[in-house]
Short mmCIF file of N, CA and C in Angstrom, two decimals:
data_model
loop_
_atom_site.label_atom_id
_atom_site.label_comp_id
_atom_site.label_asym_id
_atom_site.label_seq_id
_atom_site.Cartn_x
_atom_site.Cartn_y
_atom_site.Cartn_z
N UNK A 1 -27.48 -81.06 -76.43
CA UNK A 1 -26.81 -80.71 -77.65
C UNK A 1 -26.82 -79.20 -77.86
N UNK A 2 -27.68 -79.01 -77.34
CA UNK A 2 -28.38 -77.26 -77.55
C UNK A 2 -26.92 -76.33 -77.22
N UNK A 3 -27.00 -77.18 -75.62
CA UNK A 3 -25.95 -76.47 -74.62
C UNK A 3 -24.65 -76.41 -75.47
N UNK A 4 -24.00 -77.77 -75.87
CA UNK A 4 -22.95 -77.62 -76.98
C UNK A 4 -22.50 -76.26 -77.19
N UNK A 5 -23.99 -76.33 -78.35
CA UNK A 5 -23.38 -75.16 -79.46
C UNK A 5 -22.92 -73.79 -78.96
N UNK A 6 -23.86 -73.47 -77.65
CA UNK A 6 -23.81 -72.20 -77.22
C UNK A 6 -22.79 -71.95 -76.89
N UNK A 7 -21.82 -73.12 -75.99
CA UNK A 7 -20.56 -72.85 -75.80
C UNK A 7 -19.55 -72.86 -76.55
N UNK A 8 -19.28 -73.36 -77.44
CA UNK A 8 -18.64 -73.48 -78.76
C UNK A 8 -18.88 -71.92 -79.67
N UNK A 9 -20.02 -71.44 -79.66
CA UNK A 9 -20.15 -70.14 -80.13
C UNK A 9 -19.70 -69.07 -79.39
N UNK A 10 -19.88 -69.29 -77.88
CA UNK A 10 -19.07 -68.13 -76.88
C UNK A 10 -17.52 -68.07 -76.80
N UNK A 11 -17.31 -69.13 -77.13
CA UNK A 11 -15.63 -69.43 -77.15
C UNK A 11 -15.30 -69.13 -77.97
N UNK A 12 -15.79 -68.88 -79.42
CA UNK A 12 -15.41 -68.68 -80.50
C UNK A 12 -15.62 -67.09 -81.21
N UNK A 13 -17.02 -66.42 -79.92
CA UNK A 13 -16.86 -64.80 -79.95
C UNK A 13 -15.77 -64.20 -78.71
N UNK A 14 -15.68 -65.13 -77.86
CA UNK A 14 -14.39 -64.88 -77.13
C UNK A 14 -13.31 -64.61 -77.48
N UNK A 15 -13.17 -65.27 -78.64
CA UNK A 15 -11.47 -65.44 -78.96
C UNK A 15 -11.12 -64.37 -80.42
N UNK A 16 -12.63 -63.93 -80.67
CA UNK A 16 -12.57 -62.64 -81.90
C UNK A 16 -12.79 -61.67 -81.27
N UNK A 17 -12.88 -61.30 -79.85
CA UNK A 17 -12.50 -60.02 -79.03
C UNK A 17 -11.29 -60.18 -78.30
N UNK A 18 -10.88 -61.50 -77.77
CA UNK A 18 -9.17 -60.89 -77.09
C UNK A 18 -8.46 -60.73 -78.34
N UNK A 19 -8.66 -61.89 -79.14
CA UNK A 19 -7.12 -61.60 -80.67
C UNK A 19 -6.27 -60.10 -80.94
N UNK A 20 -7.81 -59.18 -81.07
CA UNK A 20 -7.14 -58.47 -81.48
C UNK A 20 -6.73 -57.08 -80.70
N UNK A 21 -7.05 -57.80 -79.62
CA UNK A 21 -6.36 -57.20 -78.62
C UNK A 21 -5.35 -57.27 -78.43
N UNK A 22 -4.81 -58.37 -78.13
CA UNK A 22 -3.38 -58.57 -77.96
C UNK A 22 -2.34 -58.55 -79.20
N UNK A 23 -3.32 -58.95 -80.46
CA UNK A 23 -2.30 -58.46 -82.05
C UNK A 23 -1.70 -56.60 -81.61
N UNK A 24 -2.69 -55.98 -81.07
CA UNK A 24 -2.59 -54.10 -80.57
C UNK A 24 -1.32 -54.27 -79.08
N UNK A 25 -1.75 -55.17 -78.16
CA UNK A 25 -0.67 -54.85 -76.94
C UNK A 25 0.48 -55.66 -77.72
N UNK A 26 0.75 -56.37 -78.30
CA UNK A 26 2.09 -57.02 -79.08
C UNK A 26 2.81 -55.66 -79.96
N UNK A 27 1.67 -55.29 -80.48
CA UNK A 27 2.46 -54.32 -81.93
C UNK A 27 2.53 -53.28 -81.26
N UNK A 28 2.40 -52.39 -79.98
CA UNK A 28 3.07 -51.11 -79.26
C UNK A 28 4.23 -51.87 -78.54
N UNK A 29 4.17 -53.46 -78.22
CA UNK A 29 5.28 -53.33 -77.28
C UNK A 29 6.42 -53.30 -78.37
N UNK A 30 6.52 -53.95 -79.60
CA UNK A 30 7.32 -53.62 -80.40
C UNK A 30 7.84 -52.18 -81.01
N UNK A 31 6.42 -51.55 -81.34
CA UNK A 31 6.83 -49.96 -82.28
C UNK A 31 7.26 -49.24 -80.97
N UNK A 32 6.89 -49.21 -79.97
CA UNK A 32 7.05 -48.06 -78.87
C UNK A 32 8.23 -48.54 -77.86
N UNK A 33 8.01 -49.46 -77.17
CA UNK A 33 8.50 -50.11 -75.98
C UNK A 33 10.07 -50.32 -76.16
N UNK A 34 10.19 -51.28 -77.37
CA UNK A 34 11.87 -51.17 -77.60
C UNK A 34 12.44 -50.67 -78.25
N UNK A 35 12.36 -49.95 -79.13
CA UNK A 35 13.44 -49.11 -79.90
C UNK A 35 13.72 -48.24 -78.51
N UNK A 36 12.67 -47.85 -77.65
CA UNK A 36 12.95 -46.88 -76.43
C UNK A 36 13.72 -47.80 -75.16
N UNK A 37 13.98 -49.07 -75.23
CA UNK A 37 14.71 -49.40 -74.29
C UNK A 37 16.18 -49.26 -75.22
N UNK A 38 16.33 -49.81 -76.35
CA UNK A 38 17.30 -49.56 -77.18
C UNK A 38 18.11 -47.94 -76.80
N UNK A 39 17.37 -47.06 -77.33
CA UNK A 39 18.21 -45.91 -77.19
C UNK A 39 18.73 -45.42 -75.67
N UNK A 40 17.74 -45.91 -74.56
CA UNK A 40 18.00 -45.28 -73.23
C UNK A 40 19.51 -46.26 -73.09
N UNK A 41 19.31 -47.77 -73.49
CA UNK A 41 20.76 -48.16 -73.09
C UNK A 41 22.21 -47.71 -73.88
N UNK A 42 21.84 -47.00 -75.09
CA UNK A 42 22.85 -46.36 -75.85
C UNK A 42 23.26 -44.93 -75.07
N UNK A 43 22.12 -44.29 -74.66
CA UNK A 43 22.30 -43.11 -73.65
C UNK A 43 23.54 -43.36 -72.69
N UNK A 44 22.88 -44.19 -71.99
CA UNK A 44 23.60 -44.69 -70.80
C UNK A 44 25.10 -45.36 -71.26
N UNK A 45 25.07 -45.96 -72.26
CA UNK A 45 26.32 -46.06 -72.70
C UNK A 45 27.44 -45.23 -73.05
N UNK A 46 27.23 -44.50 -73.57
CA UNK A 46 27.39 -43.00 -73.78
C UNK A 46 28.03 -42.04 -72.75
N UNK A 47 26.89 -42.32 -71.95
CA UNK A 47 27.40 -41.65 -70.99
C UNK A 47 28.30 -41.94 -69.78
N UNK A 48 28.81 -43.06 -70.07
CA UNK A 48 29.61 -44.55 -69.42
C UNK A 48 30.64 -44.03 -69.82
N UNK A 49 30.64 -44.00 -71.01
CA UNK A 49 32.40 -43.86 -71.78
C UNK A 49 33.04 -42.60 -72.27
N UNK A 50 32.29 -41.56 -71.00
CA UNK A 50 33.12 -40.22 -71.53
C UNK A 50 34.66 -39.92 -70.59
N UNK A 51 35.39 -39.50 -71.16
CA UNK A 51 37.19 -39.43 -70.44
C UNK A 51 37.26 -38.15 -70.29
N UNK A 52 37.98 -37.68 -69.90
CA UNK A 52 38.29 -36.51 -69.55
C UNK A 52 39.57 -35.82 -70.93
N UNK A 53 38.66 -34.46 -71.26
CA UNK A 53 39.13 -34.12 -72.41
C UNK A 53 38.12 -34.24 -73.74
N UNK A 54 37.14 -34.81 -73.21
CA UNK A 54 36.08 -35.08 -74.28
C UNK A 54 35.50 -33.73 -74.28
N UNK A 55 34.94 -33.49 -75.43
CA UNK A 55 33.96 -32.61 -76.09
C UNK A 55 32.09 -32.64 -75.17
N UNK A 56 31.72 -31.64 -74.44
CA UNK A 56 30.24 -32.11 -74.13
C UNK A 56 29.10 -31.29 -74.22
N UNK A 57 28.41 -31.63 -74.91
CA UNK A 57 26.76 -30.88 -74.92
C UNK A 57 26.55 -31.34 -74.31
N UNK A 58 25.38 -30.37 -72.75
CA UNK A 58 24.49 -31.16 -72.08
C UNK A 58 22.88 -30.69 -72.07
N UNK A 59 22.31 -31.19 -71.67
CA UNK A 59 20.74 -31.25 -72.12
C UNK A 59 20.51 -29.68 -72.16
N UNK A 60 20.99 -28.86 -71.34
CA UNK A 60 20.90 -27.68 -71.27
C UNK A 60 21.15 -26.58 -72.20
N UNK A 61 22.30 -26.76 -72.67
CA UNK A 61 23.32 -26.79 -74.36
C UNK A 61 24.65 -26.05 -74.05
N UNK A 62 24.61 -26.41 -72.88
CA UNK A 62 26.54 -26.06 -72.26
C UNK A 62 27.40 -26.91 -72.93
N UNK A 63 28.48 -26.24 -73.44
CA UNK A 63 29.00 -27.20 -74.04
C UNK A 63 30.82 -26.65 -73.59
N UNK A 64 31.54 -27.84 -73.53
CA UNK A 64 32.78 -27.65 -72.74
C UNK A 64 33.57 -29.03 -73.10
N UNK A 65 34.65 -29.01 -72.63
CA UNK A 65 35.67 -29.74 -72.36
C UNK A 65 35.25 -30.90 -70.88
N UNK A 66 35.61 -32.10 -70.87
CA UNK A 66 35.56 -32.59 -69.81
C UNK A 66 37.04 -32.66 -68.93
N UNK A 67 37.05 -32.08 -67.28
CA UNK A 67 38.14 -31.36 -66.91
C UNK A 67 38.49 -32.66 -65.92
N UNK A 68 37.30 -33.02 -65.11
CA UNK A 68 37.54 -34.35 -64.31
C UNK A 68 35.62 -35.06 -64.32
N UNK A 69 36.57 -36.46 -63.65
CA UNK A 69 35.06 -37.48 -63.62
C UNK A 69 35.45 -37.77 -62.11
N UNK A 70 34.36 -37.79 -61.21
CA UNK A 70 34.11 -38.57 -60.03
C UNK A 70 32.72 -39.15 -60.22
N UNK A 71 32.33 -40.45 -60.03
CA UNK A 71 31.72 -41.18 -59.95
C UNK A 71 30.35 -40.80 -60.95
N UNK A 72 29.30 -40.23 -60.53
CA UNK A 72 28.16 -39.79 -61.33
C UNK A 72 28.35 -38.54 -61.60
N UNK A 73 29.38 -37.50 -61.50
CA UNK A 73 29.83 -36.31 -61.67
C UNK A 73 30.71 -36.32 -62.60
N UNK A 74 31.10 -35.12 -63.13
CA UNK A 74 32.06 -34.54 -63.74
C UNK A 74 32.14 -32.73 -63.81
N UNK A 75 33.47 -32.82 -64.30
CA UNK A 75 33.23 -31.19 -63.84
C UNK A 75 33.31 -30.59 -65.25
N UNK A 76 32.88 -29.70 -66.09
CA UNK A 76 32.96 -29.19 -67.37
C UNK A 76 33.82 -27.70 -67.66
N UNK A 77 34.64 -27.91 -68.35
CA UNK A 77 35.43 -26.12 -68.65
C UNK A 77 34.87 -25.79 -69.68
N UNK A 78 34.27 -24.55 -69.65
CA UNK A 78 33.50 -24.14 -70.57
C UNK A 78 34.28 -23.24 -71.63
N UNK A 79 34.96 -22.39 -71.31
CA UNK A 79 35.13 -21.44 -71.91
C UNK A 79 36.75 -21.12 -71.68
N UNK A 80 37.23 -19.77 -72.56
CA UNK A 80 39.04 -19.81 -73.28
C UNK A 80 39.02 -19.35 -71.50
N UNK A 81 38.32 -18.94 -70.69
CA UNK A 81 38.33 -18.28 -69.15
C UNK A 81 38.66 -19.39 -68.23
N UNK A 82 38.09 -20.56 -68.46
CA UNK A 82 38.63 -21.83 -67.78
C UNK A 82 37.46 -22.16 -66.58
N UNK A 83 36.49 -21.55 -67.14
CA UNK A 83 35.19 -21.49 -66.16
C UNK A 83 34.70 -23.23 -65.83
N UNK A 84 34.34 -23.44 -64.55
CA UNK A 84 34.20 -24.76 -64.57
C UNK A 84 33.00 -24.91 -64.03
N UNK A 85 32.03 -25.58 -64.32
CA UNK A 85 30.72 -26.19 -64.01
C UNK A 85 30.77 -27.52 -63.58
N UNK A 86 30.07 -28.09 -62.73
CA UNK A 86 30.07 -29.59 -62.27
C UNK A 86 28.35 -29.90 -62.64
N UNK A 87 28.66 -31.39 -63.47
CA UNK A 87 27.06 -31.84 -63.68
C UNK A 87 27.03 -33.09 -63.50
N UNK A 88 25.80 -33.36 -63.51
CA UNK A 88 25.93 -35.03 -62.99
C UNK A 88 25.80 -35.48 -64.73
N UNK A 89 26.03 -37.15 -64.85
CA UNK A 89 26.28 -37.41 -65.87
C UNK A 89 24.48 -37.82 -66.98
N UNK A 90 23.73 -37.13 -65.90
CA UNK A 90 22.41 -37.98 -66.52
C UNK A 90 22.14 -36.08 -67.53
N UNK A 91 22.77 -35.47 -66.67
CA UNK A 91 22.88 -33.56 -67.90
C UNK A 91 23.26 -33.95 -69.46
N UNK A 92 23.86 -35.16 -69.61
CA UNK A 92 24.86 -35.60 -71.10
C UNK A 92 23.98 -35.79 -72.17
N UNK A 93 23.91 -34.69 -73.16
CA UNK A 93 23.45 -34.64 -74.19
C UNK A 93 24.12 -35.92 -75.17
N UNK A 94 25.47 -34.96 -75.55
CA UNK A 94 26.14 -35.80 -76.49
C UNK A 94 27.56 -35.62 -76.26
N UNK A 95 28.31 -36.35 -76.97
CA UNK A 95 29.60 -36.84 -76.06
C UNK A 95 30.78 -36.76 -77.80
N UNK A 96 31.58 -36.05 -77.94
CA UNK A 96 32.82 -36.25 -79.06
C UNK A 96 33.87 -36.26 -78.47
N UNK A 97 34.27 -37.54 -78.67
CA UNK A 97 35.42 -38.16 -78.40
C UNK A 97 37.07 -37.51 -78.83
N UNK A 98 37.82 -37.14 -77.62
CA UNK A 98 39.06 -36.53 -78.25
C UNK A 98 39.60 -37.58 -78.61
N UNK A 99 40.01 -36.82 -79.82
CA UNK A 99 41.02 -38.14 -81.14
C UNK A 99 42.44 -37.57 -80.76
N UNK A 100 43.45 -38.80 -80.52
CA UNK A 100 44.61 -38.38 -80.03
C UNK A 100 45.20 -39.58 -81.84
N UNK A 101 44.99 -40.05 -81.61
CA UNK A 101 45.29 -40.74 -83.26
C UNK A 101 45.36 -40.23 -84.43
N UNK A 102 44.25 -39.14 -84.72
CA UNK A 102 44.44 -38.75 -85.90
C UNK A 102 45.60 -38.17 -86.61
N UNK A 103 46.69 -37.62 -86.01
CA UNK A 103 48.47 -37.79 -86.55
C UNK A 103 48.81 -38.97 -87.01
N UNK A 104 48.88 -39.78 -85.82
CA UNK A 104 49.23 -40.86 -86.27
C UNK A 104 49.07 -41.78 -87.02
N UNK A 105 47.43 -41.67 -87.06
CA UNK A 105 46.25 -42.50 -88.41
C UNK A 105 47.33 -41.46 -89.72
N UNK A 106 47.09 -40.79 -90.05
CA UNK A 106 47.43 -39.86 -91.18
C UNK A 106 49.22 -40.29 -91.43
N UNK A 107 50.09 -40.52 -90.37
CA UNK A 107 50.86 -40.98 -90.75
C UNK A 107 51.53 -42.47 -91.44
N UNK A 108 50.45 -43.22 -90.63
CA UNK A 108 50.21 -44.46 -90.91
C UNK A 108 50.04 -44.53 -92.73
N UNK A 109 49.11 -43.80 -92.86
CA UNK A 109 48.67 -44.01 -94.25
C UNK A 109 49.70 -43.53 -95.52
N UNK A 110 50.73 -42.53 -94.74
CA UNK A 110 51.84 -41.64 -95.53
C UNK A 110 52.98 -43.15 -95.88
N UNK A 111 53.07 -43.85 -94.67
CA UNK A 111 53.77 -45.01 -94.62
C UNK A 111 53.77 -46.34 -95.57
N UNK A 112 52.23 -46.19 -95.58
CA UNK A 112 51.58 -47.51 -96.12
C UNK A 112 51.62 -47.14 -97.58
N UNK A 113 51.03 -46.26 -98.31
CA UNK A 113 51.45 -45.53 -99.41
C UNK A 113 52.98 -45.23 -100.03
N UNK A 114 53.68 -45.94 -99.11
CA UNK A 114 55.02 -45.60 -99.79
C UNK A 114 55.63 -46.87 -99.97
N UNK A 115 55.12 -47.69 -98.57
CA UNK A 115 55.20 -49.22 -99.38
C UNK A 115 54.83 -49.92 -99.78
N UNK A 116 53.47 -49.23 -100.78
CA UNK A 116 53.07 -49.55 -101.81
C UNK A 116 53.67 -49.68 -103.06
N UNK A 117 54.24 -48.19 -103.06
CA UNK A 117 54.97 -47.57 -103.98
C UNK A 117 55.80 -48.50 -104.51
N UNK A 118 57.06 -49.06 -103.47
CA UNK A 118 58.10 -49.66 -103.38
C UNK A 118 57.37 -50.87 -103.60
N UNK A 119 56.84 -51.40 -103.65
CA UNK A 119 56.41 -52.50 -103.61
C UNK A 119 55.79 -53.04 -105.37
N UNK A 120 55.66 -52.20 -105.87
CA UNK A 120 55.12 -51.99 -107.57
C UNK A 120 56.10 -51.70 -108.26
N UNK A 121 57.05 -51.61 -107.47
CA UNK A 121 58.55 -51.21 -108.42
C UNK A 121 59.19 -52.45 -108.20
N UNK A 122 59.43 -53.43 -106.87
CA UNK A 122 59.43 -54.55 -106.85
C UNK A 122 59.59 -55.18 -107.93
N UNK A 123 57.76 -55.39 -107.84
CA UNK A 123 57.07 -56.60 -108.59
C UNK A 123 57.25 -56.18 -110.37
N UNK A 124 57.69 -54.62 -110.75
CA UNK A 124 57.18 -54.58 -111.87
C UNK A 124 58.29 -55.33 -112.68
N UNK A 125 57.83 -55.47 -114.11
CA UNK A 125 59.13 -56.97 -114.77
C UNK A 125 60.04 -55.70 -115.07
N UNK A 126 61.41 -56.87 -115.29
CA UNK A 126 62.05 -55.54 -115.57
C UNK A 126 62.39 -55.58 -117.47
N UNK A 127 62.69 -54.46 -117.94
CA UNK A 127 62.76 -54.19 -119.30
C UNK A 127 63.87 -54.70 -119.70
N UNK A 128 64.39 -55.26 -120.56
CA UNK A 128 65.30 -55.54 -121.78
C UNK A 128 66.00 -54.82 -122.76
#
């Protein structure tokens, strides 16, 4: 019976030294581990979807026009001189997207606003 208890008590100081161990390796793999897989795949995304003509900071703080893309390369124009640098794409700070829409967004809305307009003159009753 003796024997019992002893084991029942070792198992039971056993299990109040791993717990909170692993409550500590659980709560870094959460605070640390993924928000950092999170952002590296946004990186990489990022750096997936730049076109040529885009806007680029790179880790360095060159910042240019994108002129061409070959595979893990691209080549960067820096300056009104037409100076061109080639970097690989893992250099990619940050990436602004050339907007070829924004005319057209802005016209869109000149459009939509007018047949609104027309559209309240429509509906409005008419007077007597």
């Amino acid at each position: 019976m003796q024997f019992l208890e002893t084991t029942v008590n070792s198992a039971g100081s056993m299990i109040t030294l791993v717990l909170p161990m692993l409550i500590v390796i659980v709560f870094f793999y959460l605070i640390l581990y993924l928000p950092q897989k999170r952002q590296e795949k946004k990186d990489a995304e990022m750096r997936n979807s730049i076109d040529v003509g885009d806007e680029v900071t790179t880790i360095g703080g060159v910042v240019g026009r994108v002129a061409s893309i070959k595979d893990d390369t691209f080549v960067l124009e820096t300056t009104s001189d037409r100076v061109k640098i080639r970097f690989r794409r893992s250099a990619i700070s940050s990436v602004e997207k050339l907007d070829i829409n924004v005319k057209k967004d802005s016209k869109d809305v000149k459009d939509d606003s007018a047949k609104k307009e027309a559209a309240k003159k429509d509906a409005a009753p008419l007077k007597k």
